[in-house]
Coordinates of C-alpha atoms in Angstrom, one line a residue:
Chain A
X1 CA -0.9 -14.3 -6.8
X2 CA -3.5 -13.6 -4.1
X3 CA -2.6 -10.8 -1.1
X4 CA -3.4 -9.6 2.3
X5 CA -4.8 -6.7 3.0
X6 CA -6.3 -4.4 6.0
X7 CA -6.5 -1.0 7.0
X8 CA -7.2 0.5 10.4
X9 CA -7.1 4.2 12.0
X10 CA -4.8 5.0 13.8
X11 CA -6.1 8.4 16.0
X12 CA -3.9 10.9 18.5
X13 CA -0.8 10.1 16.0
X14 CA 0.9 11.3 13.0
X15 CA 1.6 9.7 10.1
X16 CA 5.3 10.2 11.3
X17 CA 4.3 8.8 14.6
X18 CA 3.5 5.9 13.1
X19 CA 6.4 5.4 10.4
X20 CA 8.5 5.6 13.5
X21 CA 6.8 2.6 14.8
X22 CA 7.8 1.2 11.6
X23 CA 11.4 2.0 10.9
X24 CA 12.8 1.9 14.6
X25 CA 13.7 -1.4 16.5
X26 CA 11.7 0.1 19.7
X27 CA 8.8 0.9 17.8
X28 CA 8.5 -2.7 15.9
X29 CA 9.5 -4.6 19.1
X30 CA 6.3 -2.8 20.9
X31 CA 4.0 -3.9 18.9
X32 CA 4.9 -6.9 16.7
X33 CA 7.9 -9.2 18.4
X34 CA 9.8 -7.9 21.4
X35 CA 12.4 -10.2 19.8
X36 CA 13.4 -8.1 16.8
X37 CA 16.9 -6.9 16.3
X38 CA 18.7 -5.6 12.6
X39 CA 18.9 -2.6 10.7
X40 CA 15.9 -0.5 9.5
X41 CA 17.4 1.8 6.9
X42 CA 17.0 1.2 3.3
X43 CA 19.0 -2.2 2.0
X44 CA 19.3 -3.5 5.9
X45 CA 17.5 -6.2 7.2
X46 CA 15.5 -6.7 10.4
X47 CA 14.8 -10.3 12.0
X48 CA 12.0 -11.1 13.4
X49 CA 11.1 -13.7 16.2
X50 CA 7.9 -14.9 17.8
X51 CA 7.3 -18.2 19.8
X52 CA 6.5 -20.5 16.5
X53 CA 8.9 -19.1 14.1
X54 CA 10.3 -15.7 12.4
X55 CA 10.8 -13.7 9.4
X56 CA 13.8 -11.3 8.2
X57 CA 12.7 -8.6 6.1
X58 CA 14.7 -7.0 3.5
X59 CA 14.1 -2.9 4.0
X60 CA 13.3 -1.9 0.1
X61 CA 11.8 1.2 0.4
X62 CA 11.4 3.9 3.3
X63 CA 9.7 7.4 2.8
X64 CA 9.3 9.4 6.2
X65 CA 5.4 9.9 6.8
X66 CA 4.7 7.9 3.7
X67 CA 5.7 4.4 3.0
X68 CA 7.6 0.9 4.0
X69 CA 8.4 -1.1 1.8
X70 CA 9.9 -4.8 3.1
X71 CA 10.7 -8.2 0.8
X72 CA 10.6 -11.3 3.2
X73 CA 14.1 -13.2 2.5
X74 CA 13.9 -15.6 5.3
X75 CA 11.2 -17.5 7.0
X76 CA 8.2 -19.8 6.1
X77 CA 8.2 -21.0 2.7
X78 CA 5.2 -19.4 1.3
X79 CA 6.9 -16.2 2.7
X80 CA 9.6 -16.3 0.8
X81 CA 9.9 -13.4 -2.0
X82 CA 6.4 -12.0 -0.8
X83 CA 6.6 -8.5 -0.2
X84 CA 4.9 -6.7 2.8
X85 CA 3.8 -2.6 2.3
X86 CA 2.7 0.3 4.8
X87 CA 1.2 3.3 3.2
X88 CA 0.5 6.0 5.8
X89 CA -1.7 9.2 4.8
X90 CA -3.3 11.5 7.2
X91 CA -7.0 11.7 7.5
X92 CA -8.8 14.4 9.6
X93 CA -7.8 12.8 13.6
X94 CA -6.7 9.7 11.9
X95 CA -3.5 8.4 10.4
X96 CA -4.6 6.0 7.8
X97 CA -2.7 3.1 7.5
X98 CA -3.1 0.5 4.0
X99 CA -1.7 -2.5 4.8
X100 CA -0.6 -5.1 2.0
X101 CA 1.1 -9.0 2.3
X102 CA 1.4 -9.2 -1.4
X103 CA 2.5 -12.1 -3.7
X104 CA 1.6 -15.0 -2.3
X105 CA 1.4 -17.8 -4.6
X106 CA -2.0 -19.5 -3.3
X107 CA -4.6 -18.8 -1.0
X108 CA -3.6 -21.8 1.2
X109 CA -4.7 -22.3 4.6
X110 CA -1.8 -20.6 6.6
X111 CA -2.3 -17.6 4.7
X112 CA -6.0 -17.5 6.0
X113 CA -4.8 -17.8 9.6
X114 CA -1.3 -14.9 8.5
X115 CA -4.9 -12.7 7.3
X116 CA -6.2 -13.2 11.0
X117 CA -2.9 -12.8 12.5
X118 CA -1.8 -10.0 11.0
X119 CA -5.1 -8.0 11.9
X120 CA -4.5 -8.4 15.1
X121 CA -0.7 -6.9 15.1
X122 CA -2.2 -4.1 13.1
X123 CA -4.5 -3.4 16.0
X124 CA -1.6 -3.9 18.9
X125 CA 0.1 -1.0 16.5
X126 CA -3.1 0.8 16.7
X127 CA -2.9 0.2 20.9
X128 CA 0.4 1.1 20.9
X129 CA 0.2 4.6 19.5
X130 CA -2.9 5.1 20.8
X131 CA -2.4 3.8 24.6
X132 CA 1.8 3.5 25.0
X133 CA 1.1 -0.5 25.1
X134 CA 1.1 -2.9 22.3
X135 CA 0.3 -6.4 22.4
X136 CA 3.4 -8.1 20.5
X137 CA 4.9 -11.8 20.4
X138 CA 5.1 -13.3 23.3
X139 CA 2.0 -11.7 24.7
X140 CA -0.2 -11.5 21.7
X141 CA -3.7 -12.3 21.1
X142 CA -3.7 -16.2 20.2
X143 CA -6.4 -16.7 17.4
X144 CA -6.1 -20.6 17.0
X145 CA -4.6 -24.2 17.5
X146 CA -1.8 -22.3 15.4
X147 CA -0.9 -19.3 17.7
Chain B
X1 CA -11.8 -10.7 -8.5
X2 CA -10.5 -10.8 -5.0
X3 CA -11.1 -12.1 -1.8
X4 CA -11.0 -11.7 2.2
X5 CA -9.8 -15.2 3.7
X6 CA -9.1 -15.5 7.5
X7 CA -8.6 -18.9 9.7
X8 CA -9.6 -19.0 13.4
X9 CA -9.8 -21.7 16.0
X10 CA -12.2 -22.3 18.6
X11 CA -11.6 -23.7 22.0
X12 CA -13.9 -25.5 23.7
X13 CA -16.4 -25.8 20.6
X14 CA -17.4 -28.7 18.5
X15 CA -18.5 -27.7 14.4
X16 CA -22.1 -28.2 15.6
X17 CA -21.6 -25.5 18.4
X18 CA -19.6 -23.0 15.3
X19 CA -23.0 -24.1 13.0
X20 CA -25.5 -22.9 15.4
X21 CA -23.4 -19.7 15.8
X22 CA -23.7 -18.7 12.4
X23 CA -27.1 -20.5 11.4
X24 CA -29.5 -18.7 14.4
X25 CA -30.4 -15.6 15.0
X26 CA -29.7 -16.0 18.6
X27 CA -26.0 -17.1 17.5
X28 CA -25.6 -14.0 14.7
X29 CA -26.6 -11.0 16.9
X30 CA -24.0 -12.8 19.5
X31 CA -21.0 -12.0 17.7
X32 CA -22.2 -9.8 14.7
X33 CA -25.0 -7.6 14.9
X34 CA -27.0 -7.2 17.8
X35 CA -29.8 -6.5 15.0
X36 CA -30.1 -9.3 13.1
X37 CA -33.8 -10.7 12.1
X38 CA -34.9 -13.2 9.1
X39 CA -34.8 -16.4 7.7
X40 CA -31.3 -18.2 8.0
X41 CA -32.8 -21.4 6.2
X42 CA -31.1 -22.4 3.0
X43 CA -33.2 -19.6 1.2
X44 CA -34.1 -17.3 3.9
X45 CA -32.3 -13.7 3.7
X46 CA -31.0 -12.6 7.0
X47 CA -30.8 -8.8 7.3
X48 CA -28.0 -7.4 9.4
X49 CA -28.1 -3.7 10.7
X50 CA -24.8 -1.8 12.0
X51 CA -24.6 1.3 13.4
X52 CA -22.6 2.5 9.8
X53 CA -25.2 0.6 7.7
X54 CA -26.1 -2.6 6.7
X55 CA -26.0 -6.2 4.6
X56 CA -29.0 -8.6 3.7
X57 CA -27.6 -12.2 3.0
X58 CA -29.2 -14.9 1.3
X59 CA -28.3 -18.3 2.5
X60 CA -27.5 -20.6 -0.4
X61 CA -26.0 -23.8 1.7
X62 CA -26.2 -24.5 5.1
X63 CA -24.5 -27.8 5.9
X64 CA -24.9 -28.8 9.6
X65 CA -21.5 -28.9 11.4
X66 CA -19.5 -28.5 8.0
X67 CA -20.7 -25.2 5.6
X68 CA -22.1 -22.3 5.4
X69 CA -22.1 -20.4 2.3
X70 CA -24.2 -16.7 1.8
X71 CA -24.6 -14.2 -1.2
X72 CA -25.4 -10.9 -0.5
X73 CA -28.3 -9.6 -1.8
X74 CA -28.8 -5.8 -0.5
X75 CA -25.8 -3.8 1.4
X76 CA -22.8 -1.6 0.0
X77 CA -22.6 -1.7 -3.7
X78 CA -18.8 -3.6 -3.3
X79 CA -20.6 -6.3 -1.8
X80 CA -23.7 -7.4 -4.0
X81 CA -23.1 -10.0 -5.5
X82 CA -20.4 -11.2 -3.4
X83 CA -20.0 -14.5 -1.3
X84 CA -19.7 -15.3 2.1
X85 CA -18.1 -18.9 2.9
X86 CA -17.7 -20.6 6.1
X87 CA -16.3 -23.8 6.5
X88 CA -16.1 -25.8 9.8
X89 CA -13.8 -29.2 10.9
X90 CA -12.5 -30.4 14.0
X91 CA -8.2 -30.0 14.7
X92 CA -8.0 -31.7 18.2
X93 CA -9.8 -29.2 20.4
X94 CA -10.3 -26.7 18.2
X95 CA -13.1 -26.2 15.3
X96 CA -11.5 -24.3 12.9
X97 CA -12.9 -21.9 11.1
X98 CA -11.7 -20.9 7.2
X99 CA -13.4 -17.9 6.0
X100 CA -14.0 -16.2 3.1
X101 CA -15.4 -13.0 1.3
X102 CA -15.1 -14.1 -2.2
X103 CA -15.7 -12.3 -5.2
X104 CA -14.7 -8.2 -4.7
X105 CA -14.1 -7.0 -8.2
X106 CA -11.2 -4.8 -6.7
X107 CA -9.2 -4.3 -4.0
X108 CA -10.3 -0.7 -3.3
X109 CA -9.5 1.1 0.2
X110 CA -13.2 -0.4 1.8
X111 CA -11.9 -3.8 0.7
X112 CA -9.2 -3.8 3.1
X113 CA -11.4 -1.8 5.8
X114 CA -14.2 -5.2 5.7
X115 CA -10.5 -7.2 5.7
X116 CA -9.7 -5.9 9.4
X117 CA -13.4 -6.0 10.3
X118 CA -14.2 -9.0 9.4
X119 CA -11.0 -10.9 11.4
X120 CA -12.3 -8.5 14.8
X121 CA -16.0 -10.0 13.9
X122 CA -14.2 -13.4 13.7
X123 CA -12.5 -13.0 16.9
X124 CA -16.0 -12.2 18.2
X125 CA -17.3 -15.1 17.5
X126 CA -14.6 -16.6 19.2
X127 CA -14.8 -15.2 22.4
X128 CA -18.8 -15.8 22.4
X129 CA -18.1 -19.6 22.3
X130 CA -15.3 -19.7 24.8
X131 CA -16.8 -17.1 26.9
X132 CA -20.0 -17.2 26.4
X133 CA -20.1 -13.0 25.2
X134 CA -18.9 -11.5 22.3
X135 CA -19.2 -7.8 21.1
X136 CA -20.9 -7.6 18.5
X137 CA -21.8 -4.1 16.9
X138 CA -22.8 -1.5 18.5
X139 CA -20.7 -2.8 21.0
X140 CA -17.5 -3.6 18.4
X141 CA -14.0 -2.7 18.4
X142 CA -13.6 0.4 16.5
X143 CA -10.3 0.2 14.0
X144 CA -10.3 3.3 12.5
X145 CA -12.4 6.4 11.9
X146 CA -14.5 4.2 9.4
X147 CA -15.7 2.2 12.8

């Protein structure tokens, strides 16, 4: 099993300011697809959709100002089963966000480019907390041939 | 042991272009580190200097238009001993790019700090081949209140 994983800073926002922009449909369609619709409590799941494809997510775990837990149930193969983690903490200015995209089954080549990817939603969620304006699906940063 | 993988594409760029980004000086302290001096022969140690500190590579293979492949030699104490692989091929009219940062003997917080860093440092490179400017440090993106 080989993961993703990233951290970034996220400054003039709380650690609730930021779990907000995790567990509400506004604050995940600012920064990662403005297509996402579904339920963000605990045991709902939330579908996501960008220009080549989408994911639903399986909410497993929620803790205000803490932690978001999501299981991928639909989507890409390799997705499939993975599980994706936020764990927020507050340091000095800063809320500190750990990212992890854990349990993939081989480092193949679309999870180098999901690595890439991903760091730049994480910074679009950065931007958006930081500036009001996020960078999400369809008018994210294209990296590649692959999006 | 754990590694940092990203994918990027390049626009406009043949491998050869990629190759000459990552085996000058000229190229390095275009996307990189503005402060980049040494030897980037197979051999040579190339010493890069950021404004939060700093890495020495040595360059083990150097394969024109195909591989790159570095071991670092002074820097952090995470990353001695680690490798740094970059390997180059032509998709249509991109050169893509397949990273990695192999060897980390955890995954500790600074792991996934250099994860995020490393893809806005990729990005950089990038933009310096499509655009002919990248940023590289001082002039970086900043992603968190470790720089």
């Amino acid at each position: 099993m080989v993961d993703i994983l990233h951290r970034i800073g996220v400054a003039k926002s709380s650690p609730d300011d930021v779990y907000a922009a995790l567990t509400t449909i506004e604050g995940l369609s600012g920064w990662w697809a403005r297509n996402t619709t579904g339920n963000t409590d605990v045991g709902g799941v939330i579908a996501f959709r960008f220009v080549p494809g989408g994911f639903d997510m399986k909410v497993i775990e929620s803790v205000p100002g803490k932690k978001v837990l999501w299981e991928v149930v639909d989507g890409p193969a390799e997705w499939i089963g993975t599980h994706v983690s936020w764990d927020l903490s507050q340091a000095g200015d800063y809320t500190i966000v750990l990212f992890a995209h854990e349990g993939w089954a081989e480092p193949v080549e679309f999870m180098h480019h999901c690595s890439t990817k991903w760091a730049t939603y994480l910074l679009s969620l950065k931007q958006l907390l930081e500036s009001g304006v996020g960078s999400p699906d369809p008018d994210d940063q294209q990296i590649s041939d692959w999006h």
